[in-house]
Coordinates of C-alpha atoms and ligand atoms in Angstrom, one line a residue:
M1 CA 76.7 92.4 105.3
G2 CA 77.8 95.8 107.5
K3 CA 81.7 95.1 108.1
R4 CA 85.0 96.4 107.3
V5 CA 86.4 93.6 105.4
V6 CA 90.3 93.6 103.4
V7 CA 90.2 91.6 100.3
T8 CA 93.6 90.5 98.6
G9 CA 94.5 90.1 95.5
A10 CA 91.5 92.1 94.7
A11 CA 92.0 93.6 91.2
Q12 CA 90.7 90.2 88.8
G13 CA 88.9 86.9 89.6
I14 CA 88.4 85.8 92.4
G15 CA 89.6 88.5 94.7
R16 CA 88.0 91.1 92.5
A17 CA 84.1 89.3 92.4
T18 CA 84.3 88.6 96.0
A19 CA 85.8 92.2 96.8
E20 CA 82.3 93.8 94.4
L21 CA 80.7 90.8 95.8
C22 CA 81.1 92.2 100.0
A23 CA 81.0 96.3 98.8
R24 CA 77.2 95.4 97.0
E25 CA 76.7 93.5 100.2
G26 CA 77.0 96.4 101.7
A27 CA 80.5 95.7 103.6
T28 CA 83.6 98.4 103.5
V29 CA 86.2 97.1 101.0
V30 CA 89.5 97.6 100.8
A31 CA 90.8 96.1 97.8
V32 CA 94.3 95.1 98.1
D33 CA 96.6 94.0 95.4
R34 CA 100.6 95.3 93.2
N35 CA 98.2 95.8 89.9
A36 CA 97.3 99.8 90.3
E37 CA 95.8 99.8 87.0
R38 CA 93.7 97.0 87.2
L39 CA 92.4 98.3 90.9
A40 CA 91.2 101.3 89.5
D41 CA 88.1 100.8 88.2
L42 CA 87.0 99.0 91.0
S43 CA 83.5 99.8 91.8
G44 CA 82.1 100.5 95.5
C45 CA 85.4 99.9 97.1
E46 CA 88.8 101.5 98.6
V47 CA 91.9 100.9 97.5
R48 CA 95.5 99.8 98.2
V49 CA 98.1 99.0 95.8
L50 CA 100.6 97.0 97.9
D51 CA 103.1 93.8 97.1
L52 CA 102.2 91.6 99.5
T53 CA 105.0 89.7 99.8
D54 CA 107.1 92.9 101.1
R55 CA 106.6 92.4 104.8
E56 CA 107.4 95.8 106.0
A57 CA 105.0 97.3 103.7
V58 CA 103.0 95.2 105.1
T59 CA 103.4 95.7 108.5
A60 CA 103.3 99.3 108.1
F61 CA 99.8 98.8 105.9
G62 CA 98.2 97.1 108.7
E63 CA 100.2 99.3 111.4
N64 CA 97.9 102.6 109.6
A65 CA 95.0 101.0 108.9
D66 CA 91.5 100.7 110.9
A67 CA 90.6 97.6 112.6
V68 CA 88.8 95.1 110.0
D69 CA 85.8 92.4 110.2
A70 CA 86.8 90.4 107.9
L71 CA 90.1 89.4 106.1
F72 CA 90.6 87.7 102.5
N73 CA 93.9 86.4 101.4
C74 CA 93.5 85.2 98.0
A75 CA 96.2 86.5 96.2
G76 CA 98.3 83.7 94.9
Y77 CA 100.5 82.9 92.0
V78 CA 100.5 79.2 90.0
D79 CA 103.7 77.6 89.5
A80 CA 103.8 74.7 86.8
G81 CA 105.8 71.6 86.9
E82 CA 107.1 69.1 88.4
L83 CA 109.4 68.4 91.4
M84 CA 112.0 68.8 89.3
A85 CA 111.3 71.0 86.7
T86 CA 110.4 73.2 89.4
S87 CA 112.9 76.2 89.3
D88 CA 114.2 78.0 92.1
E89 CA 112.4 81.3 91.1
G90 CA 108.7 79.9 91.0
Y91 CA 109.4 77.3 94.1
R92 CA 110.3 80.7 96.0
L93 CA 107.4 82.8 94.7
S94 CA 105.2 79.9 95.4
F95 CA 105.9 80.6 99.6
D96 CA 106.5 83.8 99.8
L97 CA 102.3 85.1 98.2
N98 CA 101.0 81.6 98.6
V99 CA 101.7 81.5 102.3
H100 CA 104.4 83.6 103.5
A101 CA 102.3 87.1 102.3
I102 CA 99.3 85.2 104.4
T103 CA 101.7 84.9 107.5
Y104 CA 103.0 89.0 107.3
M105 CA 98.6 89.3 106.8
L106 CA 97.6 87.6 109.8
R107 CA 100.5 89.4 111.9
A108 CA 99.1 92.3 110.5
F109 CA 94.8 92.5 111.3
L110 CA 94.7 89.4 113.3
P111 CA 95.8 91.7 117.2
G112 CA 93.1 93.7 115.6
M113 CA 90.6 91.7 115.2
V114 CA 91.6 90.2 118.7
S115 CA 90.6 93.4 121.0
N116 CA 88.2 94.1 119.0
G117 CA 85.7 91.2 119.8
G118 CA 86.7 89.2 116.8
G119 CA 86.5 87.9 113.3
S120 CA 86.3 85.9 110.1
I121 CA 89.9 85.1 108.1
V122 CA 89.1 83.2 105.5
N123 CA 92.8 82.3 102.9
M124 CA 92.7 80.9 99.5
A125 CA 93.7 77.9 99.4
S126 CA 93.0 75.0 96.4
V127 CA 92.2 70.9 95.4
A128 CA 95.7 70.8 94.6
G129 CA 97.6 69.7 97.3
P130 CA 95.0 70.2 100.4
I131 CA 92.8 67.7 98.9
I132 CA 94.5 66.2 96.0
G133 CA 97.8 65.8 94.0
V134 CA 97.4 67.7 90.5
A135 CA 100.5 67.3 88.1
N136 CA 102.6 69.5 87.7
R137 CA 102.1 72.0 90.3
Y138 CA 104.7 70.9 93.0
A139 CA 104.9 74.3 94.1
Y140 CA 101.9 74.8 93.7
C141 CA 100.4 72.3 96.1
S142 CA 102.6 72.1 98.1
S143 CA 102.2 76.0 99.3
K144 CA 98.6 75.6 99.1
A145 CA 98.8 72.5 101.4
A146 CA 100.7 74.8 104.2
V147 CA 97.6 77.4 103.3
A148 CA 95.3 74.4 105.1
G149 CA 97.9 74.1 108.1
I150 CA 97.7 78.0 108.4
T151 CA 93.8 78.2 108.1
R152 CA 93.5 75.0 111.5
S153 CA 96.1 76.2 112.9
V154 CA 95.0 79.4 113.8
A155 CA 91.7 78.4 113.9
V156 CA 92.3 76.5 117.3
D157 CA 94.9 78.5 118.7
Y158 CA 92.2 81.8 118.2
V159 CA 88.7 79.8 118.5
G160 CA 88.5 81.5 122.5
R161 CA 89.3 85.1 121.6
G162 CA 86.7 85.1 119.1
I163 CA 88.0 84.7 115.4
R164 CA 87.2 81.6 112.7
C165 CA 89.7 80.1 110.5
N166 CA 88.4 78.8 107.3
A167 CA 90.3 77.8 104.1
I168 CA 88.8 77.8 100.5
C169 CA 89.6 75.5 97.8
P170 CA 88.9 75.7 94.6
G171 CA 88.8 73.6 91.5
T172 CA 89.9 75.3 88.0
V173 CA 87.8 78.5 87.7
Q174 CA 87.6 80.6 84.9
S175 CA 90.1 83.9 85.6
P176 CA 92.6 86.4 83.7
S177 CA 95.8 84.2 85.0
L178 CA 94.2 81.0 84.0
D179 CA 93.8 82.6 80.8
E180 CA 97.6 82.9 80.7
R181 CA 98.8 79.7 81.4
L182 CA 96.6 78.2 79.2
A183 CA 98.4 80.8 76.4
A184 CA 101.2 79.3 77.9
T185 CA 101.1 75.7 77.5
G186 CA 101.1 76.8 73.0
D187 CA 98.2 75.5 72.5
E188 CA 95.2 77.0 74.7
Q189 CA 92.2 75.4 73.5
A190 CA 93.7 71.9 73.8
A191 CA 95.3 73.1 77.4
R192 CA 91.3 74.4 77.8
A193 CA 89.1 71.3 76.2
A194 CA 91.9 69.1 79.0
F195 CA 91.0 71.4 82.1
V196 CA 87.2 71.0 81.3
S197 CA 86.9 66.9 81.1
R198 CA 88.9 66.9 84.3
Q199 CA 85.5 68.8 85.5
P200 CA 82.9 66.3 86.3
M201 CA 80.2 68.9 85.9
G202 CA 82.2 69.5 82.4
R203 CA 82.6 73.3 82.9
L204 CA 85.2 75.3 84.8
G205 CA 83.9 77.5 87.8
S206 CA 83.3 80.8 87.8
A207 CA 84.8 83.7 90.3
E208 CA 81.7 84.4 91.0
E209 CA 80.7 81.3 92.3
I210 CA 83.6 81.1 94.7
A211 CA 82.6 84.6 95.5
Y212 CA 79.8 83.6 97.1
L213 CA 81.3 81.0 99.4
A214 CA 83.5 83.6 100.1
L215 CA 80.7 86.0 100.8
Y216 CA 79.6 83.3 103.7
L217 CA 82.8 82.3 105.4
L218 CA 83.6 86.1 105.8
S219 CA 79.8 86.8 107.3
D220 CA 78.6 86.3 110.2
E221 CA 76.1 83.2 108.2
S222 CA 78.9 81.0 108.5
A223 CA 79.2 81.9 112.5
Y224 CA 79.3 78.3 113.6
T225 CA 82.2 76.7 111.4
T226 CA 85.7 77.5 111.8
G227 CA 89.6 75.7 111.4
Q228 CA 87.4 73.9 107.9
L229 CA 88.4 73.5 104.4
H230 CA 85.5 74.4 101.8
T231 CA 85.7 72.8 98.9
I232 CA 83.7 74.2 95.9
D233 CA 85.3 72.2 93.1
G234 CA 82.0 71.4 90.5
G235 CA 82.8 67.6 92.0
W236 CA 86.4 66.8 90.4
S237 CA 87.7 65.3 94.1
M238 CA 84.9 64.0 94.6
A239 CA 85.1 60.1 93.2
Ligands
NAD301 P1 94.5 85.6 89.3 O1 95.5 84.4 89.3 O2 94.1 85.8 88.0 O3 95.0 87.1 89.9 C1 95.5 87.1 91.0 C2 96.1 88.6 91.2 O4 96.9 88.5 92.7 C3 96.1 89.4 90.6 O5 95.4 90.7 90.4 C4 97.4 90.0 91.2 O6 98.2 91.4 90.9 C5 97.5 90.2 92.3 N1 99.0 89.4 92.8 C6 99.5 88.6 92.5 N2 101.1 89.1 93.2 C7 100.7 89.7 94.0 C8 101.9 90.8 95.0 N3 102.8 90.1 95.7 N4 101.0 91.1 95.4 C9 100.1 92.0 95.8 N5 98.8 91.3 94.7 C10 99.3 90.2 94.7 O7 93.3 85.3 90.0 P2 92.4 84.2 90.4 O8 92.7 82.6 89.7 O9 90.7 84.1 90.6 O10 93.3 83.6 92.0 C11 92.7 83.9 93.3 C12 92.9 82.6 94.0 O11 92.8 81.4 94.0 C13 95.2 82.7 94.1 O12 95.0 82.4 95.7 C14 94.7 81.0 93.8 O13 96.2 80.4 93.7 C15 93.4 80.6 93.4 N6 92.9 79.4 93.1 C16 92.3 79.9 91.5 C17 92.2 78.6 91.0 C18 91.8 78.5 89.4 O14 91.0 78.4 88.9 N7 91.9 79.8 88.9 C19 91.8 77.3 91.4 C20 92.2 77.3 92.6 C21 92.3 78.0 93.7

């Protein structure tokens, strides 16, 4: 791949799988997460411990970093509950991390990409919100729909300056935080079975399957796509 790539949320799940895949493919990867312990054993990547909701810290990170060719804004938070059951805290965190942190990262790294002649940005959305409504995910669906808007807005405004900006919309993917969400229901087995049953393929996705789409979008192989929501959901939204 031969590019310098920043991946957020890289300590676990899809971000981690993407950081390691890009590194194996020859990229110089800067892996960003607030979880220092889990970043520590990431193979083949530079690591940076950072709270992405801290605007000043993200700005300082961008000011002191080398220019990058590609950026994957992957970190995200899943808040549970329909409108009336959503806490102020969960709502705020959903937008702080899923939306505002992306804006901070874009402001920190996009100008350097433009100066360098261009680059590829990939934002992590979800099928939940941008593509379909999912029950009990008010803050999640609404914040991920904002990611779709960010993606299209940046794509349109910067297409003439060498910047591409796409979003990935996965269905349900096996990850450490998914395990926590299933356990939190009190009946992990039943919750897992319910999640699997809504997938036409009869299984959840893997982080590696999403990582290969991210690799494609971050690299020059995808040079003719921008401003798109790339759905990868095992057929969940096809009906
Ligand atoms: P995950 O939720 O298990 O891990 C998220 C990572 O983000 C963690 O390493 C965590 O430490 C980091 N993080 C959280 N808050 C942070 C902060 N303030 N600053 C820095 N890092 C922070 O991983 P996942 O389930 O693979 O999800 C990754 C992304 O994919 C998220 O945006 C999520 O919404 C999206 N997504 C996941 C699924 C799924 O089913 N797993 C489906 C669709 C979309």
